[in-house]
Amino acid sequence: MPSCRYCGCSGWLSALTPDGLCGACEHLVSAEVEQRVRVLAESERGAADTLNASTKLDRMDLAVAQLEALAVYEKKGIRTPVESPERRLREAQRERDALLMRTAKEDLDAVMRAVRGEGEPEKKARLLNDFRLRLKDYLARSSYNKDPGYH
């Protein structure tokens, strides 16, 4: 007997929808998917509309989070209105990581200019240490450490 693709309860006691969900999960899943699709569209639109790299990264992070959740549904065999969330997730991660790399390189160039112009060794060290901390943040935000099959 088939079971609900979301909660795993047996379809023996209650009928399953054509998507393989029990009645209780059907409402929960459809509401969550609808919300995630709306947030995904808003995030992608916001990322496309802004020129500010930090804002763009924030919007892209939010879009990636929505695609990650939708990909879980896809893996369970639950249809979503988003075409191939898993594929779109990989594309979004690559795009976000490319922007992170460009931003880090621009940040490094600016820091190195400031270091070359600075006379005091303590201030040079502070500039470099601050950049090192920002670089750790860039790495933490990237997909590089999270998905071993990514690169």
Short mmCIF file of C-alpha atoms in Angstrom, two decimals:
data_model
loop_
_atom_site.label_atom_id
_atom_site.label_comp_id
_atom_site.label_asym_id
_atom_site.label_seq_id
_atom_site.Cartn_x
_atom_site.Cartn_y
_atom_site.Cartn_z
CA MET A 1 0.00 0.00 0.00
CA PRO A 2 1.44 3.42 -0.89
CA SER A 3 2.14 5.90 1.86
CA CYS A 4 2.12 9.70 2.02
CA ARG A 5 5.25 11.11 0.38
CA TYR A 6 5.53 13.80 3.04
CA CYS A 7 4.70 12.21 6.41
CA GLY A 8 4.87 8.55 5.47
CA CYS A 9 1.48 7.59 6.89
CA SER A 10 -0.20 4.66 5.22
CA GLY A 11 -2.69 5.31 2.45
CA TRP A 12 -4.67 2.37 3.79
CA LEU A 13 -6.49 4.50 6.36
CA SER A 14 -6.97 7.60 4.21
CA ALA A 15 -6.94 8.28 0.52
CA LEU A 16 -3.90 9.88 -1.07
CA THR A 17 -4.04 12.76 -3.54
CA PRO A 18 -2.68 12.27 -7.06
CA ASP A 19 0.57 13.80 -5.77
CA GLY A 20 0.80 11.01 -3.16
CA LEU A 21 -0.07 13.13 -0.12
CA CYS A 22 -2.55 12.42 2.64
CA GLY A 23 -5.29 14.99 3.21
CA ALA A 24 -3.54 16.61 6.17
CA CYS A 25 -0.22 17.00 4.37
CA GLU A 26 -1.78 18.16 1.11
CA HIS A 27 -2.91 21.43 2.68
CA LEU A 28 0.32 21.93 4.61
CA VAL A 29 2.57 21.20 1.63
CA SER A 30 0.57 23.28 -0.84
CA ALA A 31 0.61 26.30 1.50
CA GLU A 32 4.34 26.00 2.15
CA VAL A 33 5.19 25.46 -1.51
CA GLU A 34 3.07 28.45 -2.52
CA GLN A 35 4.82 30.65 0.06
CA ARG A 36 8.29 29.46 -0.98
CA VAL A 37 7.56 30.04 -4.67
CA ARG A 38 6.36 33.58 -3.88
CA VAL A 39 9.47 34.36 -1.78
CA LEU A 40 11.69 32.81 -4.47
CA ALA A 41 10.19 35.02 -7.17
CA GLU A 42 10.53 38.15 -4.99
CA SER A 43 14.13 37.27 -4.10
CA GLU A 44 15.14 36.64 -7.70
CA ARG A 45 13.48 39.88 -8.80
CA GLY A 46 15.20 41.79 -5.96
CA ALA A 47 18.60 40.31 -6.84
CA ALA A 48 18.15 41.23 -10.49
CA ASP A 49 17.02 44.79 -9.72
CA THR A 50 19.78 45.87 -7.32
CA LEU A 51 23.30 46.99 -8.15
CA ASN A 52 24.50 46.75 -4.54
CA ALA A 53 26.58 43.55 -4.20
CA SER A 54 25.71 43.02 -0.53
CA THR A 55 21.97 43.35 -1.16
CA LYS A 56 22.24 41.12 -4.23
CA LEU A 57 24.03 38.46 -2.15
CA ASP A 58 21.37 38.64 0.56
CA ARG A 59 18.61 38.20 -2.04
CA MET A 60 20.50 35.34 -3.69
CA ASP A 61 20.97 33.63 -0.31
CA LEU A 62 17.22 33.82 0.26
CA ALA A 63 16.51 32.41 -3.21
CA VAL A 64 18.95 29.54 -2.59
CA ALA A 65 17.22 28.74 0.72
CA GLN A 66 13.84 28.55 -1.02
CA LEU A 67 15.23 26.32 -3.77
CA GLU A 68 16.83 24.03 -1.18
CA ALA A 69 13.44 23.52 0.47
CA LEU A 70 11.69 22.98 -2.87
CA ALA A 71 14.38 20.47 -3.90
CA VAL A 72 13.52 18.39 -0.82
CA TYR A 73 9.95 18.12 -2.11
CA GLU A 74 11.24 17.18 -5.54
CA LYS A 75 13.39 14.39 -4.02
CA LYS A 76 10.29 13.04 -2.26
CA GLY A 77 8.44 12.97 -5.58
CA ILE A 78 6.18 15.89 -4.70
CA ARG A 79 5.57 18.22 -7.64
CA THR A 80 6.22 21.94 -7.30
CA PRO A 81 5.38 24.76 -9.73
CA VAL A 82 9.12 25.41 -10.07
CA GLU A 83 10.69 23.50 -12.90
CA SER A 84 13.48 21.25 -11.56
CA PRO A 85 14.29 22.92 -8.23
CA GLU A 86 17.46 20.81 -7.88
CA ARG A 87 18.88 22.04 -11.20
CA ARG A 88 17.87 25.63 -10.47
CA LEU A 89 19.45 25.33 -7.03
CA ARG A 90 22.81 24.35 -8.54
CA GLU A 91 22.59 27.24 -11.02
CA ALA A 92 21.70 29.73 -8.27
CA GLN A 93 24.55 28.49 -6.07
CA ARG A 94 27.05 28.89 -8.92
CA GLU A 95 25.80 32.39 -9.68
CA ARG A 96 25.93 33.38 -6.01
CA ASP A 97 29.40 31.89 -5.59
CA ALA A 98 30.66 33.76 -8.66
CA LEU A 99 29.35 37.02 -7.18
CA LEU A 100 30.96 36.16 -3.83
CA MET A 101 34.29 35.59 -5.60
CA ARG A 102 34.05 38.89 -7.53
CA THR A 103 33.11 40.74 -4.34
CA ALA A 104 35.99 39.17 -2.40
CA LYS A 105 38.47 40.08 -5.16
CA GLU A 106 37.24 43.68 -5.26
CA ASP A 107 37.45 43.81 -1.46
CA LEU A 108 41.02 42.45 -1.57
CA ASP A 109 42.06 45.03 -4.16
CA ALA A 110 40.64 47.84 -2.01
CA VAL A 111 42.36 46.49 1.12
CA MET A 112 45.70 46.14 -0.64
CA ARG A 113 45.47 49.74 -1.90
CA ALA A 114 44.72 50.88 1.66
CA VAL A 115 47.58 48.80 3.08
CA ARG A 116 50.06 50.21 0.55
CA GLY A 117 48.96 53.73 1.43
CA GLU A 118 49.17 53.17 5.18
CA GLY A 119 52.40 53.95 7.00
CA GLU A 120 51.76 52.44 10.40
CA PRO A 121 52.31 48.65 10.73
CA GLU A 122 49.52 48.31 13.32
CA LYS A 123 46.97 49.86 10.98
CA LYS A 124 48.17 47.67 8.12
CA ALA A 125 47.74 44.61 10.33
CA ARG A 126 44.24 45.73 11.34
CA LEU A 127 43.21 46.23 7.70
CA LEU A 128 44.49 42.79 6.76
CA ASN A 129 42.91 41.13 9.79
CA ASP A 130 39.55 42.76 9.06
CA PHE A 131 39.76 41.48 5.49
CA ARG A 132 40.62 37.99 6.77
CA LEU A 133 37.41 38.00 8.82
CA ARG A 134 35.34 39.16 5.83
CA LEU A 135 36.97 36.46 3.73
CA LYS A 136 35.87 33.83 6.28
CA ASP A 137 32.33 35.19 5.94
CA TYR A 138 32.52 34.93 2.12
CA LEU A 139 33.65 31.32 2.42
CA ALA A 140 30.93 30.48 4.94
CA ARG A 141 28.28 31.88 2.57
CA SER A 142 29.57 29.95 -0.44
CA SER A 143 28.43 26.50 -1.52
CA TYR A 144 32.01 25.32 -1.71
CA ASN A 145 32.11 23.83 1.80
CA LYS A 146 28.49 22.65 1.88
CA ASP A 147 28.27 20.44 -1.20
CA PRO A 148 31.24 18.16 -1.94
CA GLY A 149 29.92 17.39 -5.44
CA TYR A 150 29.42 21.06 -6.26
CA HIS A 151 32.74 21.93 -7.91
#
